[in-house]
Structure formats: structure tokens, C-alpha cells
Amino acid sequence: MMARIFKHREALLFVAILMLVGAIELRFPGFVAPRNLVSIYNDTAILIILALGQAAVILSRGIDLSIAANLALSGTIAALLNVAFPDLPVLFLLVAAVISGAVLGAINGLLVWRLSIPPIVVTLGTMTIYRGTIFLLTGGAWVNAHEMTDAFKAVPRAVFLGIPVLAWFSLAVIVVMMAVLIMTRLGRAFYAVGGNPHAAVYTGISVGRTHFFAYLIAGALAGLAGYLWTARYAVAYVDIANGFELDVVAACVIGGISIAGGAGTAIGAVLGALFLGIIKNALPVIDVSPFWQMAISGTVIIIAVAVNARSSRVKGRVILKKAEHAL
């Protein structure tokens, strides 16, 4: 029974997280205090939201390198609306950010679907365009805390039942994305297209339309994260979340989302994000520079991709051997 459980990537990653937390606790007592763990989860909440959106894209055999730029642009739009119209309800600004992100994601999806441009090329291009659009909207200036209303900044910082509202947003996204991937036709289409797009066509699934909806979902979640990021840190400018797409991809790959598509779970993406979140919270305590933190994230991605590739290769050899015996 235990052997069967530990064949699952998610179970192994969960054990690795427990071991990591235990090792840190031995070095820094108090790390596992409930208040500190809640703080770590809250710090990781935005990464979790983005990782779940990215998971939908990667499962369908794509990638979104513009997801952090989408966050930045959507958050900036919400902040600028708040500055220009301070009487607008926060809910309106939140919805505006989500819609903005969804539109930007839809642009990626349409370019991949209708023009058949490789996803990595599309999203590299739109990443630059979205960052440039922020510069055009702001003139290169920052939108600072004193320009934003207190109501705008209050939502992600508020606490409900002892847990920050930002964390509650991520928990809600986890539930919704698990339901989408497990219980809906669209979720099954993500797996089918990522596993074998040619076979998916014969089952009546539109590969292009599936890609479009994956990017639409990723964009909407990036828009949500954009408002939460901007409101929490009370600042909007061209370079917010710059390079964060690396962490998002790392969270997915560490969590067992196959970079080749068709394999992985929402829980895996969440665990991958938590693994990175714990590392990033622990490294500053031991005086590791931010540059080394980036190097560590990149190393973890390479190792995780190598492990995934090796697992796939081993499975292929087993099938081959069985076929040989059958002959």
C-alpha cells in the first residue's frame, strides 16, 4: 500500500516538503509555528494562483512566458483606474483586472490557435509588448502607495478567520482549478490535447480552441494576481514581478506537470509552488543572496525536467520489453 502511494509524484513531493520544513526547523526553531506557516503560505499565494493557470497551459502542450508581464499590466491598469477614479468600488477594480488579464491571455491563445505560431515565440513577444504597454500607460513613472486609496490596498491585507484574504483567494482558485481539471470536459481536453493532439482531433476535440481556453484561464488568473500583487505591495511600475515567470514554470515542473503536456495535477502545481515558497522564505534567513536564489530556482527546474524525462524514458523501455516478449 505504502509503495503504491509513494509512486505518485505528489506524495513524494509532499514528503520532501515535510523533510525540508523539518530540516529548517532544526536549524531555526520556531519555523513551523502556525503563525509563520500561515505567513509562508500567504507569501506563496500569488505564485500558487499563477502556477495553476500555467498548469492548464502546460498540460495542453503550451507555455506562457508572458504570465508575469500580464500580472504587471493588469495590476497597473487596476492601480491607474483607482488613481483616476478613487470612488470606484474595489470589486469593480478587481473585475477589471481579471478581465484585462483574460483579454491578454486570449491574445496569446488566438495567436497560437489562428496563426499556428509556437507558444514560446508568441509569449516571448507578448511578454515584451505587455511590459512596453505599462511604460506607455505610466510614462515610466511609478504608481505609489500614497496615490492609491486605502480600500484598494486593504483587500489582500485583510484577515478572515485568522488567515489573510490573499491566502483565501488562492484557496478558492485551488478548488476551482481542481474542479475544472478533474470534473469538466475542458479539463479532460487539456489532458487529451497535451497527451496526443492528433488523437484528440479524432475524438472531436479542437486543439486550437483548447489552447485558446487554456491561455484565457491563465490570463484571467494572472489578472487576479495582478490586482492582489499591486494592492498588497502598494506599487505599480514596469518591472513588477519581472522574472517571476521562471518561478511559475519551476513550480509546475517541480510539481510533476510534464513540460511535454498531458500529465500532472493541480495539487502537484500547488505543492511545487509551496516547495519553492518554503525555500525562498528560508534562504534569506541563512543570508543567501537574491542572485543565488535565482540560480537555485533555475537549477531546480533543470533537475525536475531531467527527472520527468527519465521517468518517461523508463516507461517507454518497459513497454518495449513487454512487446519483445509478446513477439
CSV table of C-alpha atoms in Angstrom, one decimal:
chain,number,residue,atom,x,y,z
A,1,MET,CA,0.0,0.0,0.0
A,2,MET,CA,2.7,2.5,1.0
A,3,ALA,CA,4.8,1.6,-2.0
A,4,ARG,CA,1.8,2.3,-4.3
A,5,ILE,CA,1.3,5.7,-2.6
A,6,PHE,CA,4.9,6.7,-3.0
A,7,LYS,CA,4.9,6.0,-6.7
A,8,HIS,CA,2.9,9.2,-7.1
A,9,ARG,CA,4.9,12.4,-7.6
A,10,GLU,CA,2.7,14.4,-5.4
A,11,ALA,CA,3.2,12.1,-2.4
A,12,LEU,CA,6.9,12.1,-2.8
A,13,LEU,CA,6.9,15.9,-3.1
A,14,PHE,CA,4.7,16.2,0.0
A,15,VAL,CA,7.2,14.1,1.9
A,16,ALA,CA,10.1,16.2,0.5
A,17,ILE,CA,8.3,19.4,1.8
A,18,LEU,CA,7.9,17.8,5.2
A,19,MET,CA,11.6,16.9,5.3
A,20,LEU,CA,12.6,20.3,4.2
A,21,VAL,CA,10.5,22.0,6.8
A,22,GLY,CA,11.8,19.6,9.5
A,23,ALA,CA,15.4,20.4,8.5
A,24,ILE,CA,14.8,24.1,8.6
A,25,GLU,CA,13.1,23.8,12.0
A,26,LEU,CA,16.2,22.0,13.4
A,27,ARG,CA,18.3,24.9,12.3
A,28,PHE,CA,15.8,27.7,13.1
A,29,PRO,CA,13.4,26.7,15.9
A,30,GLY,CA,10.0,28.3,15.5
A,31,PHE,CA,9.9,28.0,11.7
A,32,VAL,CA,6.9,25.6,12.0
A,33,ALA,CA,5.0,27.9,14.3
A,34,PRO,CA,1.4,28.2,12.9
A,35,ARG,CA,1.7,31.9,12.5
A,36,ASN,CA,4.9,31.5,10.5
A,37,LEU,CA,3.5,28.8,8.3
A,38,VAL,CA,0.4,30.9,7.5
A,39,SER,CA,2.8,33.8,6.6
A,40,ILE,CA,4.8,31.5,4.3
A,41,TYR,CA,1.6,30.3,2.6
A,42,ASN,CA,0.4,33.9,2.2
A,43,ASP,CA,3.7,34.8,0.6
A,44,THR,CA,3.3,31.9,-1.8
A,45,ALA,CA,-0.4,32.6,-2.6
A,46,ILE,CA,0.2,34.6,-5.8
A,47,LEU,CA,2.7,32.0,-7.0
A,48,ILE,CA,0.1,29.3,-6.5
A,49,ILE,CA,-2.5,31.2,-8.4
A,50,LEU,CA,-0.2,31.8,-11.4
A,51,ALA,CA,1.1,28.2,-11.3
A,52,LEU,CA,-2.4,26.8,-11.6
A,53,GLY,CA,-3.0,29.0,-14.6
A,54,GLN,CA,0.3,27.9,-16.1
A,55,ALA,CA,-0.5,24.3,-15.4
A,56,ALA,CA,-3.6,24.5,-17.7
A,57,VAL,CA,-1.4,25.8,-20.5
A,58,ILE,CA,1.5,23.3,-20.0
A,59,LEU,CA,-1.0,20.4,-19.7
A,60,SER,CA,-2.3,21.3,-23.2
A,61,ARG,CA,1.3,21.3,-24.5
A,62,GLY,CA,1.9,25.0,-24.4
A,63,ILE,CA,3.8,27.5,-22.2
A,64,ASP,CA,3.1,31.1,-21.2
A,65,LEU,CA,6.2,33.2,-20.6
A,66,SER,CA,4.1,36.4,-20.6
A,67,ILE,CA,2.2,35.4,-17.4
A,68,ALA,CA,4.2,37.7,-15.1
A,69,ALA,CA,4.0,40.6,-17.6
A,70,ASN,CA,0.3,40.0,-17.8
A,71,LEU,CA,0.2,40.3,-14.0
A,72,ALA,CA,2.1,43.5,-14.1
A,73,LEU,CA,0.0,45.1,-16.8
A,74,SER,CA,-3.3,44.0,-15.3
A,75,GLY,CA,-2.2,45.2,-11.9
A,76,THR,CA,-1.1,48.6,-13.3
A,77,ILE,CA,-4.4,49.0,-15.1
A,78,ALA,CA,-6.3,48.4,-11.8
A,79,ALA,CA,-4.0,50.9,-10.0
A,80,LEU,CA,-4.3,53.6,-12.6
A,81,LEU,CA,-8.1,53.2,-12.6
A,82,ASN,CA,-8.0,53.6,-8.8
A,83,VAL,CA,-5.9,56.7,-9.0
A,84,ALA,CA,-8.1,58.3,-11.8
A,85,PHE,CA,-11.4,57.3,-10.2
A,86,PRO,CA,-10.9,56.8,-6.5
A,87,ASP,CA,-14.6,56.4,-5.9
A,88,LEU,CA,-14.9,53.2,-8.0
A,89,PRO,CA,-15.7,50.2,-5.8
A,90,VAL,CA,-12.8,47.8,-5.2
A,91,LEU,CA,-14.9,44.9,-6.6
A,92,PHE,CA,-15.1,46.8,-10.0
A,93,LEU,CA,-11.3,47.2,-10.0
A,94,LEU,CA,-10.8,43.6,-9.2
A,95,VAL,CA,-13.1,42.5,-12.0
A,96,ALA,CA,-11.4,45.0,-14.3
A,97,ALA,CA,-8.0,43.4,-13.6
A,98,VAL,CA,-9.4,39.9,-14.2
A,99,ILE,CA,-11.0,40.9,-17.5
A,100,SER,CA,-7.8,42.7,-18.5
A,101,GLY,CA,-5.8,39.6,-17.8
A,102,ALA,CA,-8.3,37.4,-19.6
A,103,VAL,CA,-8.1,39.6,-22.7
A,104,LEU,CA,-4.3,39.5,-22.7
A,105,GLY,CA,-4.4,35.7,-22.3
A,106,ALA,CA,-6.9,35.5,-25.1
A,107,ILE,CA,-4.5,37.4,-27.4
A,108,ASN,CA,-1.9,34.7,-26.7
A,109,GLY,CA,-4.4,32.0,-27.3
A,110,LEU,CA,-5.6,33.5,-30.6
A,111,LEU,CA,-2.1,33.9,-31.9
A,112,VAL,CA,-1.3,30.2,-31.1
A,113,TRP,CA,-4.6,29.0,-32.4
A,114,ARG,CA,-5.3,31.0,-35.5
A,115,LEU,CA,-1.7,31.7,-36.7
A,116,SER,CA,-0.1,28.5,-35.5
A,117,ILE,CA,2.8,30.3,-34.0
A,118,PRO,CA,4.8,28.3,-31.5
A,119,PRO,CA,3.7,29.2,-27.9
A,120,ILE,CA,7.2,30.0,-26.7
A,121,VAL,CA,7.6,32.5,-29.6
A,122,VAL,CA,4.1,34.1,-29.0
A,123,THR,CA,4.5,34.6,-25.3
A,124,LEU,CA,8.1,35.8,-25.5
A,125,GLY,CA,6.8,38.5,-27.9
A,126,THR,CA,3.7,39.4,-25.9
A,127,MET,CA,5.8,39.5,-22.7
A,128,THR,CA,7.8,42.4,-24.2
A,129,ILE,CA,4.7,44.1,-25.6
A,130,TYR,CA,2.9,43.9,-22.3
A,131,ARG,CA,5.8,45.4,-20.4
A,132,GLY,CA,6.1,48.1,-23.0
A,133,THR,CA,2.4,48.9,-22.7
A,134,ILE,CA,2.9,49.6,-19.0
A,135,PHE,CA,5.7,52.1,-19.8
A,136,LEU,CA,3.3,53.8,-22.3
A,137,LEU,CA,0.5,54.0,-19.7
A,138,THR,CA,2.6,55.3,-16.9
A,139,GLY,CA,5.3,57.2,-18.8
A,140,GLY,CA,7.9,55.2,-16.9
A,141,ALA,CA,6.6,56.6,-13.5
A,142,TRP,CA,5.6,54.5,-10.5
A,143,VAL,CA,2.1,54.4,-9.1
A,144,ASN,CA,2.9,54.7,-5.4
A,145,ALA,CA,1.1,53.8,-2.2
A,146,HIS,CA,0.0,57.4,-1.4
A,147,GLU,CA,-1.8,57.7,-4.7
A,148,MET,CA,-3.9,54.5,-4.1
A,149,THR,CA,-7.0,54.5,-1.9
A,150,ASP,CA,-7.0,52.7,1.4
A,151,ALA,CA,-9.8,50.5,0.3
A,152,PHE,CA,-7.8,49.4,-2.8
A,153,LYS,CA,-4.8,48.4,-0.6
A,154,ALA,CA,-6.9,46.8,2.1
A,155,VAL,CA,-8.4,43.7,0.5
A,156,PRO,CA,-5.4,41.3,0.2
A,157,ARG,CA,-4.1,42.5,3.6
A,158,ALA,CA,-7.4,41.9,5.5
A,159,VAL,CA,-7.7,38.9,7.8
A,160,PHE,CA,-10.6,36.5,7.9
A,161,LEU,CA,-10.7,33.6,10.4
A,162,GLY,CA,-7.1,34.3,11.3
A,163,ILE,CA,-6.0,33.8,7.6
A,164,PRO,CA,-5.1,36.7,5.2
A,165,VAL,CA,-7.7,37.3,2.5
A,166,LEU,CA,-4.9,36.9,-0.1
A,167,ALA,CA,-4.5,33.3,1.1
A,168,TRP,CA,-8.2,32.7,0.9
A,169,PHE,CA,-8.2,33.9,-2.8
A,170,SER,CA,-5.5,31.2,-3.5
A,171,LEU,CA,-7.5,28.5,-1.7
A,172,ALA,CA,-10.6,29.4,-3.8
A,173,VAL,CA,-8.5,29.2,-7.0
A,174,ILE,CA,-7.2,25.8,-6.0
A,175,VAL,CA,-10.7,24.4,-5.5
A,176,VAL,CA,-11.9,25.9,-8.8
A,177,MET,CA,-9.0,24.7,-10.8
A,178,MET,CA,-9.1,21.2,-9.3
A,179,ALA,CA,-12.8,21.0,-10.3
A,180,VAL,CA,-12.0,22.3,-13.8
A,181,LEU,CA,-9.3,19.8,-14.5
A,182,ILE,CA,-11.0,16.8,-12.9
A,183,MET,CA,-14.7,17.3,-13.5
A,184,THR,CA,-15.1,19.2,-16.7
A,185,ARG,CA,-14.9,18.4,-20.4
A,186,LEU,CA,-12.5,21.3,-20.9
A,187,GLY,CA,-10.1,19.8,-18.2
A,188,ARG,CA,-10.2,16.4,-19.9
A,189,ALA,CA,-9.5,18.2,-23.2
A,190,PHE,CA,-6.3,19.8,-21.7
A,191,TYR,CA,-5.0,16.3,-20.9
A,192,ALA,CA,-6.1,14.8,-24.3
A,193,VAL,CA,-4.5,17.6,-26.4
A,194,GLY,CA,-1.3,17.6,-24.3
A,195,GLY,CA,-1.1,13.8,-24.4
A,196,ASN,CA,-1.7,13.3,-28.1
A,197,PRO,CA,-3.1,16.2,-30.1
A,198,HIS,CA,-3.5,14.1,-33.3
A,199,ALA,CA,-5.6,11.5,-31.5
A,200,ALA,CA,-7.6,14.3,-29.7
A,201,VAL,CA,-8.8,15.6,-33.1
A,202,TYR,CA,-10.3,12.2,-33.9
A,203,THR,CA,-12.3,12.3,-30.7
A,204,GLY,CA,-13.9,15.7,-31.8
A,205,ILE,CA,-11.7,17.9,-29.7
A,206,SER,CA,-10.5,21.2,-31.2
A,207,VAL,CA,-6.8,21.5,-30.4
A,208,GLY,CA,-6.7,25.2,-31.2
A,209,ARG,CA,-9.8,26.0,-29.2
A,210,THR,CA,-8.4,24.0,-26.2
A,211,HIS,CA,-5.2,26.0,-26.4
A,212,PHE,CA,-7.2,29.3,-26.5
A,213,PHE,CA,-9.2,28.4,-23.3
A,214,ALA,CA,-6.0,27.4,-21.5
A,215,TYR,CA,-4.4,30.8,-22.2
A,216,LEU,CA,-7.7,32.5,-21.4
A,217,ILE,CA,-7.8,30.8,-17.9
A,218,ALA,CA,-4.1,31.5,-17.3
A,219,GLY,CA,-4.6,35.2,-18.3
A,220,ALA,CA,-7.6,35.6,-16.1
A,221,LEU,CA,-5.7,34.2,-13.1
A,222,ALA,CA,-2.8,36.5,-13.9
A,223,GLY,CA,-5.2,39.4,-13.9
A,224,LEU,CA,-6.4,38.4,-10.5
A,225,ALA,CA,-2.9,38.0,-9.2
A,226,GLY,CA,-2.1,41.4,-10.7
A,227,TYR,CA,-4.6,43.2,-8.5
A,228,LEU,CA,-3.6,41.2,-5.5
A,229,TRP,CA,0.1,41.9,-6.0
A,230,THR,CA,-0.4,45.6,-6.7
A,231,ALA,CA,-2.7,46.1,-3.8
A,232,ARG,CA,-0.6,44.1,-1.4
A,233,TYR,CA,2.7,45.8,-2.1
A,234,ALA,CA,1.0,49.2,-2.9
A,235,VAL,CA,3.1,49.9,-6.0
A,236,ALA,CA,2.8,49.5,-9.8
A,237,TYR,CA,5.6,50.0,-12.3
A,238,VAL,CA,7.1,48.4,-15.4
A,239,ASP,CA,9.3,45.8,-13.7
A,240,ILE,CA,7.0,44.4,-11.0
A,241,ALA,CA,7.1,40.6,-11.0
A,242,ASN,CA,10.0,40.7,-13.5
A,243,GLY,CA,11.4,37.2,-14.0
A,244,PHE,CA,8.6,35.7,-11.9
A,245,GLU,CA,7.6,33.6,-14.8
A,246,LEU,CA,10.6,31.5,-14.0
A,247,ASP,CA,9.3,30.6,-10.6
A,248,VAL,CA,5.8,29.9,-12.1
A,249,VAL,CA,7.3,27.4,-14.6
A,250,ALA,CA,9.5,25.9,-11.9
A,251,ALA,CA,6.5,25.4,-9.6
A,252,CYS,CA,4.7,23.4,-12.3
A,253,VAL,CA,7.7,21.3,-13.3
A,254,ILE,CA,8.6,20.5,-9.7
A,255,GLY,CA,5.0,19.6,-9.1
A,256,GLY,CA,5.1,17.0,-11.8
A,257,ILE,CA,3.4,18.9,-14.6
A,258,SER,CA,5.1,17.3,-17.7
A,259,ILE,CA,6.6,20.0,-19.9
A,260,ALA,CA,5.7,17.8,-22.9
A,261,GLY,CA,2.0,18.1,-21.8
A,262,GLY,CA,-0.7,15.7,-20.9
A,263,ALA,CA,0.4,14.7,-17.4
A,264,GLY,CA,0.2,16.4,-14.0
A,265,THR,CA,-2.4,17.6,-11.4
A,266,ALA,CA,-3.5,20.8,-9.8
A,267,ILE,CA,-2.3,19.6,-6.4
A,268,GLY,CA,1.1,18.9,-7.9
A,269,ALA,CA,1.4,22.5,-9.1
A,270,VAL,CA,0.3,23.7,-5.6
A,271,LEU,CA,2.9,21.5,-3.9
A,272,GLY,CA,5.6,22.7,-6.3
A,273,ALA,CA,4.8,26.3,-5.5
A,274,LEU,CA,4.8,25.6,-1.8
A,275,PHE,CA,8.2,23.9,-2.1
A,276,LEU,CA,9.6,27.0,-3.8
A,277,GLY,CA,7.9,29.3,-1.3
A,278,ILE,CA,9.4,27.5,1.6
A,279,ILE,CA,12.9,27.6,0.1
A,280,LYS,CA,12.6,31.3,-0.7
A,281,ASN,CA,11.5,32.1,2.8
A,282,ALA,CA,14.3,30.0,4.3
A,283,LEU,CA,17.2,31.2,2.1
A,284,PRO,CA,17.2,34.9,3.3
A,285,VAL,CA,17.4,33.6,6.9
A,286,ILE,CA,20.7,31.9,6.1
A,287,ASP,CA,21.9,35.0,4.2
A,288,VAL,CA,21.8,33.6,0.7
A,289,SER,CA,21.8,36.5,-1.8
A,290,PRO,CA,18.9,37.0,-4.2
A,291,PHE,CA,21.1,36.2,-7.1
A,292,TRP,CA,21.9,32.8,-5.7
A,293,GLN,CA,18.2,32.3,-5.1
A,294,MET,CA,17.6,32.8,-8.8
A,295,ALA,CA,20.3,30.3,-9.6
A,296,ILE,CA,18.8,27.8,-7.2
A,297,SER,CA,15.4,28.1,-8.9
A,298,GLY,CA,16.9,27.5,-12.3
A,299,THR,CA,18.8,24.5,-11.0
A,300,VAL,CA,15.7,23.1,-9.5
A,301,ILE,CA,13.9,23.4,-12.9
A,302,ILE,CA,16.6,21.6,-14.7
A,303,ILE,CA,16.7,18.8,-12.1
A,304,ALA,CA,12.9,18.4,-12.2
A,305,VAL,CA,12.8,18.3,-16.0
A,306,ALA,CA,15.6,15.7,-16.0
A,307,VAL,CA,13.7,13.6,-13.5
A,308,ASN,CA,10.5,13.9,-15.6
A,309,ALA,CA,12.3,13.0,-18.8
A,310,ARG,CA,14.0,10.0,-17.2
A,311,SER,CA,10.7,8.7,-15.8
A,312,SER,CA,9.1,8.9,-19.2
A,313,ARG,CA,12.1,7.2,-20.8
A,314,VAL,CA,12.0,4.3,-18.3
A,315,LYS,CA,8.3,3.7,-19.0
A,316,GLY,CA,9.0,3.6,-22.7
A,317,ARG,CA,11.6,0.9,-22.2
A,318,VAL,CA,9.3,-1.3,-20.1
A,319,ILE,CA,6.7,-1.2,-22.8
A,320,LEU,CA,9.3,-2.1,-25.4
A,321,LYS,CA,10.4,-5.1,-23.4
A,322,LYS,CA,6.9,-6.3,-22.9
A,323,ALA,CA,6.3,-6.0,-26.7
A,324,GLU,CA,9.5,-8.0,-27.4
A,325,HIS,CA,8.3,-10.8,-25.1
A,326,ALA,CA,5.0,-10.8,-26.8
A,327,LEU,CA,6.7,-11.4,-30.1
